[in-house]
């Protein structure tokens, strides 16, 4: 059962601190949310994406005649005075689906929708790709023979496995949209106009992204060649507005060698207007890991204004282990 997503409103008090009210029903798990245009927008994941435990994935032997929901974005009804309540639970609408972009049905299962934020009348969001999850899902469903013992020792099988790994991986793509309540207008800021797609009859071919969107600012992963090195910027991990600008933080693992040393950590990008983003740092300000969360403080009190950045490290030991909290001004 993949229909387990819920949006909850806290109704607790000192007498009943664990009281919640369901105000939204989703077709799969909710992950991130944002307030935009008088509504709540929720980015979703699925129970079969994300890369965790895929060796025991329900995709193994999965019956594709019954396709579970793909990740996407849900929109609430307009928030009424007093806020949403249980009567609004069935009024949420799915306004974007990863299949509106990714043309490979199997690889689309590996997508997650990252963080999202409202900026200059648009909703901004990005995708997330747990490293190797798309490759594993592709193997399990489309080319299970690549999982057989001894594949790496067979040159022909090993070459096909390398080809599948290269073609199935994805880097983060970034979108923005508006007018979701009427006729949605969605633009691709960073992404791919076409992708490698696998067919059992044709093998690997190239196909346009589903809605034939052209990237306005650059390729997925934010720089040329990133799609071939998908561990570069594989997460749009967090998005936040601060002082009338939008900040996007990524996660990456330094890519596959050889990689330039200045691309060894998560990136922070800034949108100052409706144009393209400018990089603030490409290495987590000299560290490693990625930008896991952001909290703006711009109230002008206590001389502590800034964009607070939570940095997730790649390890909990030296060198450069653990998490960090930074203030960006």
C-alpha positions as semicolon CSV with decimal commas, in nm:
position;residue;x (nm);y (nm);z (nm)
1;X;0,000;0,000;0,000
2;X;0,171;0,317;-0,122
3;X;-0,124;0,545;-0,037
4;X;-0,002;0,643;0,306
5;X;0,081;1,013;0,271
6;X;-0,084;1,253;0,514
7;X;-0,057;1,622;0,600
8;X;-0,108;1,674;0,972
9;X;-0,200;1,985;1,167
10;X;-0,093;2,002;1,529
11;X;-0,388;2,049;1,765
12;X;-0,221;1,953;2,089
13;X;-0,216;2,136;2,419
14;X;-0,088;2,072;2,771
15;X;-0,370;1,827;2,839
16;X;-0,339;1,639;2,510
17;X;0,010;1,709;2,368
18;X;-0,011;1,438;2,099
19;X;-0,327;1,551;1,926
20;X;-0,311;1,582;1,548
21;X;-0,567;1,644;1,276
22;X;-0,536;1,506;0,923
23;X;-0,588;1,797;0,684
24;X;-0,446;1,648;0,364
25;X;-0,438;1,311;0,191
26;X;-0,152;1,235;-0,049
27;X;-0,092;0,939;-0,275
28;X;0,245;0,867;-0,115
29;X;0,478;1,002;0,156
30;X;0,511;1,376;0,204
31;X;0,868;1,503;0,248
32;X;0,893;1,884;0,224
33;X;0,635;2,161;0,223
34;X;0,613;2,533;0,149
35;X;0,356;2,810;0,164
36;X;0,292;2,962;-0,179
37;X;0,012;3,174;-0,319
38;X;-0,213;3,118;-0,018
39;X;-0,180;2,740;-0,033
40;X;0,047;2,467;0,101
41;X;0,255;2,271;-0,150
42;X;0,400;1,934;-0,050
43;X;0,682;1,746;-0,225
44;X;0,647;1,367;-0,209
45;X;0,862;1,057;-0,212
46;X;0,765;0,694;-0,261
47;X;0,829;0,389;-0,052
48;X;1,031;0,228;-0,331
49;X;1,265;0,516;-0,412
50;X;1,555;0,663;-0,225
51;X;1,802;0,379;-0,258
52;X;1,768;0,242;0,094
53;X;1,743;-0,136;0,111
54;X;1,689;-0,175;-0,262
55;X;1,847;-0,518;-0,257
56;X;1,520;-0,627;-0,094
57;X;1,313;-0,381;-0,296
58;X;0,948;-0,460;-0,371
59;X;1,044;-0,378;-0,731
60;X;1,205;-0,721;-0,755
61;X;0,941;-0,920;-0,936
62;X;0,709;-0,619;-0,927
63;X;0,391;-0,643;-1,135
64;X;0,391;-0,330;-1,350
65;X;0,025;-0,378;-1,437
66;X;-0,039;-0,207;-1,102
67;X;0,187;0,096;-1,088
68;X;0,224;0,272;-0,753
69;X;0,224;0,652;-0,737
70;X;0,528;0,840;-0,858
71;X;0,676;1,128;-0,657
72;X;0,545;1,475;-0,730
73;X;0,398;1,790;-0,579
74;X;0,056;1,829;-0,415
75;X;-0,132;2,158;-0,374
76;X;-0,378;2,226;-0,095
77;X;-0,704;2,417;-0,139
78;X;-0,682;2,789;-0,049
79;X;-0,612;2,816;0,323
80;X;-0,934;2,944;0,482
81;X;-0,957;3,172;0,787
82;X;-0,864;2,955;1,082
83;X;-0,655;2,724;0,867
84;X;-0,707;2,386;0,705
85;X;-0,906;2,116;0,882
86;X;-1,021;1,760;0,822
87;X;-1,289;1,872;0,576
88;X;-1,006;1,978;0,342
89;X;-0,825;1,643;0,350
90;X;-0,956;1,518;0,015
91;X;-0,926;1,855;-0,163
92;X;-0,553;1,837;-0,238
93;X;-0,449;1,812;-0,604
94;X;-0,133;1,665;-0,754
95;X;0,000;1,942;-0,978
96;X;0,333;1,793;-1,087
97;X;0,466;1,442;-1,135
98;X;0,820;1,325;-1,209
99;X;0,674;1,158;-1,520
100;X;0,613;1,512;-1,648
101;X;0,991;1,521;-1,693
102;X;1,159;1,179;-1,678
103;X;1,085;0,967;-1,989
104;X;1,214;0,634;-1,849
105;X;0,930;0,478;-1,649
106;X;1,159;0,258;-1,439
107;X;1,419;0,523;-1,361
108;X;1,139;0,760;-1,261
109;X;1,077;0,531;-0,961
110;X;1,415;0,634;-0,821
111;X;1,332;1,006;-0,815
112;X;1,260;1,200;-0,498
113;X;1,127;1,555;-0,498
114;X;1,356;1,777;-0,293
115;X;1,288;2,098;-0,107
116;X;1,071;2,380;-0,239
117;X;1,014;2,748;-0,169
118;X;0,807;3,042;-0,288
119;X;1,004;3,319;-0,459
120;X;0,891;3,616;-0,669
121;X;0,550;3,469;-0,748
122;X;0,687;3,128;-0,843
123;X;0,728;2,795;-0,668
124;X;1,084;2,663;-0,697
125;X;1,174;2,297;-0,643
126;X;1,437;2,041;-0,732
127;X;1,484;1,667;-0,760
128;X;1,687;1,427;-0,547
129;X;1,869;1,112;-0,656
130;X;2,015;0,881;-0,395
131;X;2,345;0,759;-0,545
132;X;2,310;0,438;-0,747
133;X;1,937;0,397;-0,670
134;X;1,835;0,445;-1,034
135;X;2,099;0,197;-1,149
136;X;1,985;-0,064;-0,897
137;X;1,620;-0,018;-0,989
138;X;1,709;-0,040;-1,357
139;X;1,895;-0,367;-1,297
140;X;1,615;-0,517;-1,089
141;X;1,342;-0,438;-1,341
142;X;1,487;-0,382;-1,690
143;X;1,807;-0,592;-1,706
144;X;1,802;-0,847;-1,421
145;X;2,066;-1,057;-1,598
146;X;2,320;-0,788;-1,505
147;X;2,275;-0,899;-1,143
148;X;2,384;-1,254;-1,212
149;X;2,699;-1,382;-1,047
150;X;3,002;-1,351;-1,267
151;X;2,875;-1,058;-1,473
152;X;3,187;-0,856;-1,399
153;X;3,406;-1,144;-1,518
154;X;3,223;-1,160;-1,852
155;X;3,351;-0,874;-2,075
156;X;3,025;-0,842;-2,269
157;X;2,812;-0,842;-1,953
158;X;3,052;-0,607;-1,776
159;X;3,037;-0,360;-2,066
160;X;2,657;-0,366;-2,058
161;X;2,663;-0,312;-1,684
162;X;2,891;-0,009;-1,724
163;X;2,662;0,125;-1,996
164;X;2,355;0,080;-1,776
165;X;2,520;0,250;-1,482
166;X;2,627;0,546;-1,696
167;X;2,289;0,586;-1,868
168;X;2,062;0,531;-1,570
169;X;2,213;0,779;-1,327
170;X;2,065;1,126;-1,284
171;X;2,178;1,456;-1,125
172;X;1,952;1,711;-0,962
173;X;1,722;1,918;-1,183
174;X;1,556;2,246;-1,077
175;X;1,214;2,379;-1,179
176;X;0,986;2,671;-1,113
177;X;0,616;2,714;-1,177
178;X;0,315;2,938;-1,126
179;X;-0,063;2,945;-1,184
180;X;-0,106;2,595;-1,045
181;X;-0,473;2,661;-0,968
182;X;-0,557;2,742;-1,332
183;X;-0,317;2,657;-1,614
184;X;0,022;2,566;-1,466
185;X;0,325;2,726;-1,626
186;X;0,634;2,521;-1,545
187;X;0,989;2,602;-1,652
188;X;1,302;2,389;-1,634
189;X;1,590;2,596;-1,499
190;X;1,862;2,332;-1,466
191;X;1,813;1,995;-1,629
192;X;1,828;1,788;-1,946
193;X;1,636;1,829;-2,270
194;X;1,678;1,455;-2,331
195;X;1,778;1,140;-2,143
196;X;1,900;0,789;-2,217
197;X;1,597;0,558;-2,199
198;X;1,600;0,178;-2,197
199;X;1,368;-0,040;-2,402
200;X;1,384;-0,423;-2,394
201;X;1,344;-0,421;-2,773
202;X;1,574;-0,131;-2,866
203;X;1,819;-0,113;-2,580
204;X;1,939;0,234;-2,485
205;X;1,804;0,521;-2,695
206;X;1,779;0,897;-2,642
207;X;1,440;1,055;-2,579
208;X;1,326;1,409;-2,505
209;X;1,210;1,483;-2,154
210;X;0,838;1,421;-2,128
211;X;0,710;1,776;-2,177
212;X;0,989;1,881;-2,415
213;X;1,122;2,142;-2,172
214;X;1,448;2,318;-2,253
215;X;1,672;2,415;-1,961
216;X;1,686;2,793;-1,930
217;X;2,002;2,815;-1,718
218;X;2,210;2,502;-1,753
219;X;2,232;2,123;-1,728
220;X;2,133;1,904;-1,438
221;X;2,390;1,914;-1,160
222;X;2,455;2,281;-1,251
223;X;2,751;2,233;-1,483
224;X;2,837;2,056;-1,807
225;X;2,930;1,695;-1,756
226;X;2,755;1,658;-1,422
227;X;2,512;1,401;-1,559
228;X;2,806;1,176;-1,639
229;X;2,934;1,224;-1,282
230;X;2,602;1,201;-1,093
231;X;2,752;1,213;-0,747
232;X;2,802;1,580;-0,821
233;X;2,494;1,765;-0,695
234;X;2,258;1,473;-0,668
235;X;2,029;1,647;-0,414
236;X;1,840;1,973;-0,414
237;X;1,851;1,930;-0,039
238;X;1,715;2,263;0,078
239;X;1,561;2,582;-0,060
240;X;1,489;2,897;0,140
241;X;1,423;3,267;0,089
242;X;1,624;3,528;0,277
243;X;1,626;3,907;0,225
244;X;1,422;3,877;-0,097
245;X;1,657;3,623;-0,249
246;X;1,627;3,245;-0,283
247;X;1,906;3,012;-0,172
248;X;1,947;2,655;-0,293
249;X;2,175;2,409;-0,115
250;X;2,288;2,081;-0,267
251;X;2,452;1,760;-0,155
252;X;2,724;1,589;-0,351
253;X;2,993;1,332;-0,283
254;X;3,268;1,472;-0,496
255;X;3,176;1,270;-0,804
256;X;3,385;0,998;-0,957
257;X;3,759;1,056;-0,995
258;X;3,927;1,247;-1,136
259;X;3,737;1,543;-0,998
260;X;3,852;1,902;-0,947
261;X;3,919;1,952;-0,575
262;X;3,702;2,266;-0,561
263;X;3,396;2,052;-0,642
264;X;3,439;1,828;-0,338
265;X;3,143;1,947;-0,130
266;X;2,783;2,062;-0,154
267;X;2,707;2,385;-0,337
268;X;2,513;2,693;-0,233
269;X;2,343;2,894;-0,509
270;X;2,154;3,223;-0,494
271;X;1,867;3,347;-0,709
272;X;1,852;3,727;-0,683
273;X;1,576;3,765;-0,943
274;X;1,393;3,553;-1,200
275;X;1,719;3,494;-1,382
276;X;1,968;3,215;-1,322
277;X;2,147;3,133;-0,999
278;X;2,496;3,241;-0,900
279;X;2,723;3,009;-0,698
280;X;2,813;3,120;-0,348
281;X;3,032;2,818;-0,268
282;X;3,108;2,492;-0,449
283;X;3,268;2,315;-0,152
284;X;3,050;2,386;0,154
285;X;3,276;2,680;0,241
286;X;3,585;2,460;0,243
287;X;3,429;2,149;0,392
288;X;3,253;1,837;0,269
289;X;2,902;1,695;0,263
290;X;2,604;1,913;0,182
291;X;2,353;2,175;0,292
292;X;2,094;1,981;0,488
293;X;1,874;2,263;0,618
294;X;1,842;2,644;0,627
295;X;1,664;2,883;0,862
296;X;1,649;3,259;0,790
297;X;1,657;3,521;1,064
298;X;1,583;3,867;0,930
299;X;1,383;4,029;1,211
300;X;1,648;4,294;1,283
301;X;1,665;4,202;1,653
302;X;1,959;4,099;1,872
303;X;2,216;4,158;1,596
304;X;2,192;3,793;1,493
305;X;2,031;3,819;1,150
306;X;2,153;3,581;0,884
307;X;2,079;3,264;0,695
308;X;2,161;2,975;0,928
309;X;2,297;2,674;0,740
310;X;2,301;2,319;0,875
311;X;2,581;2,120;0,712
312;X;2,562;1,741;0,702
313;X;2,907;1,581;0,694
314;X;2,997;1,261;0,515
315;X;3,126;1,094;0,830
316;X;3,114;1,133;1,205
317;X;3,490;1,109;1,253
318;X;3,790;1,311;1,144
319;X;3,891;1,450;0,906
320;X;3,612;1,700;0,868
321;X;3,356;1,475;1,034
322;X;3,031;1,561;1,203
323;X;2,778;1,833;1,132
324;X;2,822;2,209;1,132
325;X;2,605;2,513;1,188
326;X;2,704;2,825;0,993
327;X;2,561;3,174;0,967
328;X;2,571;3,333;0,623
329;X;2,531;3,713;0,602
